[in-house]
Coordinates of C-alpha atoms and ligand atoms in Angstrom, one line a residue:
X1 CA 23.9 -10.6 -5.8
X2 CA 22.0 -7.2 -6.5
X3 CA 19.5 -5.5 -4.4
X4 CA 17.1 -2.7 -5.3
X5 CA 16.2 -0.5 -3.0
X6 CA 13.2 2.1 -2.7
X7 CA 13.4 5.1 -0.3
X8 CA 9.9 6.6 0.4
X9 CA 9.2 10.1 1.3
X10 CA 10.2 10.3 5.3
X11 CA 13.7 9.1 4.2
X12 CA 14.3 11.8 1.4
X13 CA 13.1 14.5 3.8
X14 CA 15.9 16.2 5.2
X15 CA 19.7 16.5 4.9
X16 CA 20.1 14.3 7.7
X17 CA 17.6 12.0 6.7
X18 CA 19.5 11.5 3.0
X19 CA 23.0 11.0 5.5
X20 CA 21.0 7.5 6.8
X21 CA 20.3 6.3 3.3
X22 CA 24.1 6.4 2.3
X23 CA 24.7 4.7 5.6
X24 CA 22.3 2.2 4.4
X25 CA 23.4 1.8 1.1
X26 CA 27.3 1.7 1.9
X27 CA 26.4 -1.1 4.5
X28 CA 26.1 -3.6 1.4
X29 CA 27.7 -3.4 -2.1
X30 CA 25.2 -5.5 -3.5
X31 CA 23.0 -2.5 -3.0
X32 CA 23.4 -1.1 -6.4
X33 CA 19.6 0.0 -7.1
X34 CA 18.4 3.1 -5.4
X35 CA 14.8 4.4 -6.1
X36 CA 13.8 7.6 -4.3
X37 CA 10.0 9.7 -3.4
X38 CA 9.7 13.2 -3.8
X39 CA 10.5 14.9 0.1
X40 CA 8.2 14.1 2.0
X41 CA 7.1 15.7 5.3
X42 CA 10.1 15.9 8.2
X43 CA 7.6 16.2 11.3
X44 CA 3.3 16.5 11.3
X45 CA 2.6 20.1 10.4
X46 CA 5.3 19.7 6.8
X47 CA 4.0 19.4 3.4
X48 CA 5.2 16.9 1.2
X49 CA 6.9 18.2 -2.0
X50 CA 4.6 16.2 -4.1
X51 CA 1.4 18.0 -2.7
X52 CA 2.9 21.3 -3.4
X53 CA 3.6 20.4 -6.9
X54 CA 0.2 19.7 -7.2
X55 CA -1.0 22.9 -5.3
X56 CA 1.3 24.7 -7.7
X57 CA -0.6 22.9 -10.6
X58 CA -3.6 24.4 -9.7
X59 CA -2.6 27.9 -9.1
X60 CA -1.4 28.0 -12.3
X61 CA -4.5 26.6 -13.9
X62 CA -6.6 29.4 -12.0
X63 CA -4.2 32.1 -13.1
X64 CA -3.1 32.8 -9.5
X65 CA 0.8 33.5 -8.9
X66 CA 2.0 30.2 -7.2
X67 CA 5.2 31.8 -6.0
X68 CA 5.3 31.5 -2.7
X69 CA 4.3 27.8 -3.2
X70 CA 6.8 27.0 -5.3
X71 CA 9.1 29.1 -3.2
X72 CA 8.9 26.5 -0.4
X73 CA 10.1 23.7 -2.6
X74 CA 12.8 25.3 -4.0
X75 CA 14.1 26.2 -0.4
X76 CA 13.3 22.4 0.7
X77 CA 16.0 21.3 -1.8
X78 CA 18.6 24.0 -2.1
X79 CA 18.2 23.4 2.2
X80 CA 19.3 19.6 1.4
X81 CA 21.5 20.4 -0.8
X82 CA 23.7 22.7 0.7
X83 CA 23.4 21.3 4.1
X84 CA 25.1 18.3 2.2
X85 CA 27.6 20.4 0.5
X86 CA 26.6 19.3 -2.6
X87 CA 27.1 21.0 -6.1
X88 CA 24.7 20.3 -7.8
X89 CA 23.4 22.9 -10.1
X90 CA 19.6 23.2 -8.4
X91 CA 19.4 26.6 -9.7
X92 CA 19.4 25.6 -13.2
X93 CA 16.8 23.0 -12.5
X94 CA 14.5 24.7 -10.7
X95 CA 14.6 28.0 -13.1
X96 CA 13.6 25.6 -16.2
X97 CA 11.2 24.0 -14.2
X98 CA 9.7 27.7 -13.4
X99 CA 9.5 28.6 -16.9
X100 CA 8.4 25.8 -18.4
X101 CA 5.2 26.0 -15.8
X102 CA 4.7 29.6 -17.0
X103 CA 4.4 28.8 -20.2
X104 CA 2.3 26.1 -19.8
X105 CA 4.6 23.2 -21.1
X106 CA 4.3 21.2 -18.3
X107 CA 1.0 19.3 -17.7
X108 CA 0.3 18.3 -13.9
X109 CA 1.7 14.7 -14.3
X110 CA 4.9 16.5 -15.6
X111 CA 5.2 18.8 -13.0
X112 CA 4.2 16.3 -9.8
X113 CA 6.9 14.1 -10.9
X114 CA 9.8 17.1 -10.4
X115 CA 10.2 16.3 -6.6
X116 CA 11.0 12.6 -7.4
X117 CA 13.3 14.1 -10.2
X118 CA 14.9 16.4 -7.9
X119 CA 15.2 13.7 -5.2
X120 CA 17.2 11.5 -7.5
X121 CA 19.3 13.8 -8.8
X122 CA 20.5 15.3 -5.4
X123 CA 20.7 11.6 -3.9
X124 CA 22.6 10.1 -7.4
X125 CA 24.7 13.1 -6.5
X126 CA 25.3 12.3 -2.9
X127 CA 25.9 8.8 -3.8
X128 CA 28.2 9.1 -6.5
X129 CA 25.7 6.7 -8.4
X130 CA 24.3 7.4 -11.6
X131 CA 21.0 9.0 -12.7
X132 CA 19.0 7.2 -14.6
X133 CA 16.1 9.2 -15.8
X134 CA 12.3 7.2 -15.4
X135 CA 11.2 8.8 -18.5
X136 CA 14.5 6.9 -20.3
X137 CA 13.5 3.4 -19.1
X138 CA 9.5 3.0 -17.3
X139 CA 7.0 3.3 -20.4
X140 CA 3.7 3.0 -20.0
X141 CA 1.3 2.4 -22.9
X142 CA -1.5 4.3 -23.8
X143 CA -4.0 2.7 -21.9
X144 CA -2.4 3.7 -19.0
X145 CA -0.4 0.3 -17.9
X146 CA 3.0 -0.3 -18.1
X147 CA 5.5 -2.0 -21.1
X148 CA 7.1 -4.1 -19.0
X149 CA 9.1 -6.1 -22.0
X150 CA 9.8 -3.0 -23.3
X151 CA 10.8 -1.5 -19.7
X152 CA 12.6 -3.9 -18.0
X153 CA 15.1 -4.5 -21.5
X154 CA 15.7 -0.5 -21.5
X155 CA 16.6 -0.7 -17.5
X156 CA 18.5 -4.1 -18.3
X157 CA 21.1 -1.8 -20.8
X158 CA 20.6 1.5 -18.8
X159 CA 22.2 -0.4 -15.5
X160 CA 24.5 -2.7 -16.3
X161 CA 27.9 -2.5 -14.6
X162 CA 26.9 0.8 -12.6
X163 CA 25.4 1.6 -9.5
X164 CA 22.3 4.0 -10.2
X165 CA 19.5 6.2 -8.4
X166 CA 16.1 6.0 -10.2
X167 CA 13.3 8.7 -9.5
X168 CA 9.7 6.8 -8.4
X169 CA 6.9 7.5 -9.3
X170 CA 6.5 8.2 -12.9
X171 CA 7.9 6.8 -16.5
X172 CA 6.8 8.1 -20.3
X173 CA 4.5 7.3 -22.6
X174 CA 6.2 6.2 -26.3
X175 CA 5.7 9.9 -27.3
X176 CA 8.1 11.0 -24.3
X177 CA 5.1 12.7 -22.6
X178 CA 5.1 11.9 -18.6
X179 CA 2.7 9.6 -16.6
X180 CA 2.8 9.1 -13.2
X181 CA 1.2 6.1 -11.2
X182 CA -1.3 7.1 -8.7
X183 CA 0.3 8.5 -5.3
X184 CA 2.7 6.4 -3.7
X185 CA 3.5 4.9 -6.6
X186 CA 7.6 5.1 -6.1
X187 CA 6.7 1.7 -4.3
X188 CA 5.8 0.5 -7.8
X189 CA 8.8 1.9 -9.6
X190 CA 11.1 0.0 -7.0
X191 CA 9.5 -2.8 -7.7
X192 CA 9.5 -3.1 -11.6
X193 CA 13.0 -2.4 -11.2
X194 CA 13.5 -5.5 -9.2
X195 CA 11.9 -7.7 -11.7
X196 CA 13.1 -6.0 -14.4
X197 CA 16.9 -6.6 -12.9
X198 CA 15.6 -9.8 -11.5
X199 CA 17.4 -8.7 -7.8
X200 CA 18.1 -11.2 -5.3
X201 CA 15.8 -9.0 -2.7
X202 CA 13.7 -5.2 -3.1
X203 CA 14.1 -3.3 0.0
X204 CA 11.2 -0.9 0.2
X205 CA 12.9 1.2 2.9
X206 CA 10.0 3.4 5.1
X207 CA 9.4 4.8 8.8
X208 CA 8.3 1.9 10.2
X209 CA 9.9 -1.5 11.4
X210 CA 7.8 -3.7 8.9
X211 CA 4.2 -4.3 8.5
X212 CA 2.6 -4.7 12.0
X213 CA 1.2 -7.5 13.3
X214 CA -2.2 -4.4 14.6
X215 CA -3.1 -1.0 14.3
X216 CA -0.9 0.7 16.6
X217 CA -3.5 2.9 16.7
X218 CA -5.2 0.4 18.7
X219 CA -2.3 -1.3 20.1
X220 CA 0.5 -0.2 22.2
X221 CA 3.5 -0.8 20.3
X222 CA 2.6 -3.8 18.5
X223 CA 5.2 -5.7 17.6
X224 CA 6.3 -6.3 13.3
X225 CA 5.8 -9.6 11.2
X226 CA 9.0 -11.2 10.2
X227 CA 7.1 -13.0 7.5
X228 CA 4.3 -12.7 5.5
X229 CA 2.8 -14.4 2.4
X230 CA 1.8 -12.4 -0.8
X231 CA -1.7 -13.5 0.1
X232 CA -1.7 -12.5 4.2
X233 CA -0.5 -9.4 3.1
X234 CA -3.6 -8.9 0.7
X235 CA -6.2 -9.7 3.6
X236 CA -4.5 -7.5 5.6
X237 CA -4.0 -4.6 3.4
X238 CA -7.6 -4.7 1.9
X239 CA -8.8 -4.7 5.7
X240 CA -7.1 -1.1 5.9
X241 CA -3.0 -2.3 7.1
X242 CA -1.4 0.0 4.9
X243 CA 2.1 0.6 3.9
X244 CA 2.7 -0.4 0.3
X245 CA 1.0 0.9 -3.0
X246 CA -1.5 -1.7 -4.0
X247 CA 0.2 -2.3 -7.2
X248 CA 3.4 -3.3 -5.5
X249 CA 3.7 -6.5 -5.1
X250 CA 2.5 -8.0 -8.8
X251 CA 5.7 -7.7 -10.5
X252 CA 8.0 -9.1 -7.7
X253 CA 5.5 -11.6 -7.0
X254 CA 5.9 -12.9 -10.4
X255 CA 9.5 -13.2 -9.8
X256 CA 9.4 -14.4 -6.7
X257 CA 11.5 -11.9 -5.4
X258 CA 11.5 -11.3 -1.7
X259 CA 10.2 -8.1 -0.5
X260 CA 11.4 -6.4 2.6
X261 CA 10.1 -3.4 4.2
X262 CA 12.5 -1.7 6.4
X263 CA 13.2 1.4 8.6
X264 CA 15.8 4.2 7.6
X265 CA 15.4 5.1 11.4
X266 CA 16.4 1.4 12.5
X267 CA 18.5 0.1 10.2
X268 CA 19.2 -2.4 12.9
X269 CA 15.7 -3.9 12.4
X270 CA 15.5 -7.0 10.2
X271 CA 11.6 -5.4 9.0
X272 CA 9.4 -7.7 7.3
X273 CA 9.9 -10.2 4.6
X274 CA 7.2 -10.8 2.4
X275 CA 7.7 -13.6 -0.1
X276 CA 4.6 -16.2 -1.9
X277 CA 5.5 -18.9 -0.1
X278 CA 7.9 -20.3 2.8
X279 CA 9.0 -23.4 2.0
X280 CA 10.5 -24.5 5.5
X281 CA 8.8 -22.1 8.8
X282 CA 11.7 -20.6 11.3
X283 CA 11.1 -21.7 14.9
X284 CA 11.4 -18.8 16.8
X285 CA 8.6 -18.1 19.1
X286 CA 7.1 -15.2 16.9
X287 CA 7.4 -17.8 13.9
X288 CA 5.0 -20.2 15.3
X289 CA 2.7 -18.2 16.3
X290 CA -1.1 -18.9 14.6
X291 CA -1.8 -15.2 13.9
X292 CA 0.1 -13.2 11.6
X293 CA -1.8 -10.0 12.3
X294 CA -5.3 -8.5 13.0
X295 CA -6.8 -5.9 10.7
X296 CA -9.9 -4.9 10.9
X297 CA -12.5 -1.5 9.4
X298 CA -15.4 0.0 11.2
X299 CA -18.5 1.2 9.7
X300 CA -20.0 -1.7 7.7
X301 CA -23.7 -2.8 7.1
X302 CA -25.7 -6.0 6.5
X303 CA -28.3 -6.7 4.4
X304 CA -29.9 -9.6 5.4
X305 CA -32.7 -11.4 3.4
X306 CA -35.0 -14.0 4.5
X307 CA -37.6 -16.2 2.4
X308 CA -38.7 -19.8 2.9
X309 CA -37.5 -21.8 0.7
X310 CA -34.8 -19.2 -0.5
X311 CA -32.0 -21.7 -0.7
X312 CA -33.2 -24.0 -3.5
X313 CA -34.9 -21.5 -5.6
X314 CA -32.5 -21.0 -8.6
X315 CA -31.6 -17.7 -10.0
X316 CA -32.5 -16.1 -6.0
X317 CA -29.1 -15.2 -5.4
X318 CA -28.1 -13.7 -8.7
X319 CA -31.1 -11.7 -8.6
X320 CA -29.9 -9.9 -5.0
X321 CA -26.2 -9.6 -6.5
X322 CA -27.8 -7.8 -9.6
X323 CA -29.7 -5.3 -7.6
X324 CA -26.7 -4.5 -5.9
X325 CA -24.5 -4.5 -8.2
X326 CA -27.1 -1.9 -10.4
X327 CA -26.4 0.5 -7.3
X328 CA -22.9 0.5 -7.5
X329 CA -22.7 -1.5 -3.8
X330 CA -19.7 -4.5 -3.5
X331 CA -20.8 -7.2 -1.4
X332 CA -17.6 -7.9 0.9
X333 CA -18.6 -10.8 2.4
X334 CA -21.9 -12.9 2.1
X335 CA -22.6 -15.1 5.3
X336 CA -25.9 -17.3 5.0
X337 CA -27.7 -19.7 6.4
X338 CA -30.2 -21.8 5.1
X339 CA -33.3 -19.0 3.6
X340 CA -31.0 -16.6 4.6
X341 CA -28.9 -14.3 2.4
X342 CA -26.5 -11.3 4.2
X343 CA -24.6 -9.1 2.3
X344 CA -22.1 -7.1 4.6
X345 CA -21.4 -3.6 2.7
X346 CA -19.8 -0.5 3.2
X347 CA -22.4 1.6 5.8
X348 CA -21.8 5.2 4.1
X349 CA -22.4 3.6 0.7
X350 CA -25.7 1.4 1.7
X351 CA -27.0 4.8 3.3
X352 CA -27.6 6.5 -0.1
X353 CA -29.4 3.5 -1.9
X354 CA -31.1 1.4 1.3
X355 CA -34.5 2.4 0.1
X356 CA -34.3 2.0 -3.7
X357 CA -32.7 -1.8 -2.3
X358 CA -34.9 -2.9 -0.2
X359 CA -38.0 -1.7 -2.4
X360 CA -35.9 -3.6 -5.6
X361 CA -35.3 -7.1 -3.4
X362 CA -39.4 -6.7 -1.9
X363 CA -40.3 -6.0 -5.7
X364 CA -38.0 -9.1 -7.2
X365 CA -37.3 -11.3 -4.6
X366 CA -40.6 -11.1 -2.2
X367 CA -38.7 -12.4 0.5
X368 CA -40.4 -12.8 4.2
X369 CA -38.2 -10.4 6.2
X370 CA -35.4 -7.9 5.2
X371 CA -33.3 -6.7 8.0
X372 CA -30.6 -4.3 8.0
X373 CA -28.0 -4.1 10.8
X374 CA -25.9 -1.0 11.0
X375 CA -22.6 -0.2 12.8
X376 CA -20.6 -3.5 12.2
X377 CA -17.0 -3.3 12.4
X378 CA -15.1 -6.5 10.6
X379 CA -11.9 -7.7 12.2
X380 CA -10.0 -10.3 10.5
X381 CA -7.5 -12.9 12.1
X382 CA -5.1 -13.7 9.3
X383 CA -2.4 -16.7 9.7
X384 CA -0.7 -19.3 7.2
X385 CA -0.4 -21.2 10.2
X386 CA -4.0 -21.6 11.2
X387 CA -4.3 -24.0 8.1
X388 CA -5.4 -27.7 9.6
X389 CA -5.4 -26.5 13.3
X390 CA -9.1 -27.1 14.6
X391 CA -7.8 -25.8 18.1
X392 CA -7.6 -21.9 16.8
X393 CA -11.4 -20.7 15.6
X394 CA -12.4 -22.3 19.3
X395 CA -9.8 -20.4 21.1
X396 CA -10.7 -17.4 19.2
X397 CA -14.3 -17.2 20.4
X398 CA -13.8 -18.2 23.6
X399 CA -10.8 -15.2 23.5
X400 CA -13.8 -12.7 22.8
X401 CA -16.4 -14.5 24.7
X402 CA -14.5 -14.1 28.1
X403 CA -14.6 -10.3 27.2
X404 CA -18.5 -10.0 26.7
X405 CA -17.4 -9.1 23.1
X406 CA -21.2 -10.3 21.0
X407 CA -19.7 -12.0 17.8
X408 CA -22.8 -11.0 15.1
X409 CA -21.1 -12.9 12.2
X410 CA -18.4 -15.3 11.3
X411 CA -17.0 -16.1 7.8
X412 CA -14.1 -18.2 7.3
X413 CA -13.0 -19.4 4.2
X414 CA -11.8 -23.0 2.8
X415 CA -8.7 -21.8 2.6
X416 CA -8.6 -21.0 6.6
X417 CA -5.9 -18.2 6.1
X418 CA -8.4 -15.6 7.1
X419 CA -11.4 -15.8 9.9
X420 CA -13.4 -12.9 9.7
X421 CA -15.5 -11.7 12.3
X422 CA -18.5 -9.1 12.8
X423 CA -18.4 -7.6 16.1
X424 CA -20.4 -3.8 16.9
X425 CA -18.6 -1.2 16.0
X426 CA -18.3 -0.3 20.1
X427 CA -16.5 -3.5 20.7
X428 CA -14.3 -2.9 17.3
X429 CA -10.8 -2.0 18.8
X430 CA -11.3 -4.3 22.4
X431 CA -11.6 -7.2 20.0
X432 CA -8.4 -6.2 17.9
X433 CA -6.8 -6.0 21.5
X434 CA -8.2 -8.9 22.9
X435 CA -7.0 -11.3 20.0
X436 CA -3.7 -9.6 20.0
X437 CA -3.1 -10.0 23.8
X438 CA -4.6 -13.6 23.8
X439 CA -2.4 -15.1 20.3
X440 CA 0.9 -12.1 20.5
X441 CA 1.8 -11.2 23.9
Ligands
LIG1 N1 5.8 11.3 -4.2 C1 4.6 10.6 -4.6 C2 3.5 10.7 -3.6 O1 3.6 11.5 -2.7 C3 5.0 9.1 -4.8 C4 5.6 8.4 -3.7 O2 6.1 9.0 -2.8 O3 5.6 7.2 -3.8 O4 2.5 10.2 -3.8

């Protein structure tokens, strides 16, 4: 049994935050695999180490002094350090580090990926694990994506029989030169290290209890999903839920490796489990629930075309796709009817270009009416479970209709994982509320 685990920013933050992550990993010896962010912020008004690398960056490329920038990461690890009673030899690090900036040997990837260096080393330290450099293991190739033959052998040799902290966050290119993914990419690290030591479960350990089931921006406390498929968590993640790296989830997906997201501050908390498939549902109340979660984005417009006859004349649709696409706009979702055509896009986008559209679709398309509707907010109901259950669009609308909430467009694949709904943008968080209260509570 191994497990890899990732530690994001809020758990590397502070002296006392690195105390809950041995707790965490001592809990379990199969915890053998420990990935670690750069510092990240330890309350609202803190910078995260990996900004300030970057802020440093571009002091240095204007020629202004960046030492009172670099200063403040220094002091953020020596702090951790010696409030640890640690000995290892930061000075060292941090005075190479220094130098090489000066003299312009490190470019900005380099030097970004020194907080999760420093991270690792201090935690591999704590630990009593070893330190496994990314640079000796996590190539990427020169187009930018990574060897993972090539990757997950080297990690295969680098890890076997010892318990190891990785840095996140960034690997080498075959000429030893540093790359780093885009931010938050740690997430990805942790996860290419669970494929490549094909672990039993990655723990992507964060701030929060799981993924939750709304916005609790929106809702009071919502509650976390215990499980989740690879393909919920897509809908919900495009439709703005957000706590993994996009990227994540492809190499333990392949595998088939479970994914759990879990809170340093609640060890307690069993999280979220997010697997491709569950072959046998739990029945716990919260299991057999039809919703997994709500997400939803404001701010979207529709472009809706009309023209008699529209349907059956070939080549129509292409045509509206191809003016579109020529102005750079992706069509999220397409309702129609029959001689109608909508195309929901993003509002802010649709504002630049409407009149070069709507004078393109009058010019090719010579349709009878175009109409454009702006202020739509999408919220998607996502939910294995509402597979084969006719019950659950009906309950849904009469959930919004008892609340005067105008549904302005409905999508709903064949799949019938996902409903999507258009409401107005004033109605946008009632509706999250209403479906969670009426399908959660
Ligand atoms: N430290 C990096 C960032 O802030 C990567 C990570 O934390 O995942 O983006």
């Amino acid at each position: 049994m191994l497990k890899v685990l990732k530690f994001g920013g809020s758990s590397m933050a502070s002296a006392a935050q690195y105390a809950k992550v041995k707790a965490i990993v001592e809990a379990d010896e199969t915890r053998r695999v420990v990935v670690v962010s750069a510092a990240g912020k330890r309350n609202k008004e803190d910078h995260k180490v990996t900004d300030l690398l970057y802020l440093c960056h571009a002091h240095m490329r204007y020629g202004v002094s960046c030492d009172s920038v670099f200063g403040m990461i220094s002091q953020r690890y020596l702090e951790i350090r010696d409030e640890l009673g640690l000995h290892t030899d930061l000075e060292a690090e941090l005075a190479k580090i220094r130098t090489d900036m000066e003299e312009g040997r490190l470019s900005e990837a380099a030097l970004a990926s020194r907080g999760e260096y420093l991270s690792a080393r201090l935690m591999a330290d704590y630990l009593g694990f070893a330190f496994v450099d990314a640079t000796q293991w996590l190539r990427f190739r020169i187009d930018g994506t990574v060897d993972r033959d090539w990757s997950y052998a080297a990690l295969r040799r680098l890890a076997e029989g010892q318990r190891i902290v990785i840095p996140g966050f960034y690997g080498a290119m075959a000429d030893g030169s540093i790359r780093t993914f885009t931010r938050g990419g740690s997430d990805i690290t942790g996860a290419l290290a669970a494929a490549a030591l094909d672990a039993d479960v990655y723990e992507n350990w964060t701030d929060v209890s799981g993924i939750l089931m709304a916005d609790p921006r929106i809702v009071e406390n919502p509650e976390s999903i215990p499980r989740l498929t690879y393909t919920e968590l897509r809908e919900l993640s495009y439709l703005g839920a957000q706590v993994l790296h996009e990227e994540t989830i492809f190499p333990v997906a392949e595998k088939n490796i479970p994914l759990n997201i879990r809170n340093t501050n609640d060890p307690a908390h069993p999280g979220t489990v997010i697997l491709e498939r569950f072959d046998e549902e739990e029945s716990s109340a919260d299991e057999r629930r039809f919703i997994t979660g709500i997400a939803g984005k404001k701010d979207y417009a529709v472009v809706s075309l009309s023209k008699r006859g529209l349907s059956s004349e070939v080549g129509a649709i292409r045509k509206v796709f191809e003016i579109f696409e020529a102005n750079g706009l992706a069509a999220e979702y397409t309702p129609n009817g029959i001689d109608t055509f909508s195309l929901v896009v993003s509002g802010a986008k649709l504002e630049k270009v409407v009149h070069i559209i709507a004078a393109e679709l009058q010019e090719k398309l010579a349709p009878d009416d175009i109409q454009v509707t702006k202020d739509l907010a999408i919220v998607a109901a996502v939910g294995r479970r509402m597979v084969n259950r006719p019950e659950i669009p009906g309950r849904i609308f009469s959930a919004l209709g008892r609340e005067g909430i105008n549904i302005r467009m409905i999508s709903q694949g064949p799949r019938e994982e996902t409903i999507i709904l258009g409401v107005d943008n004033a109605d946008f968080a009632k509706a999250v509320r209403v479906l969670y209260n009426s399908f959660v509570k």
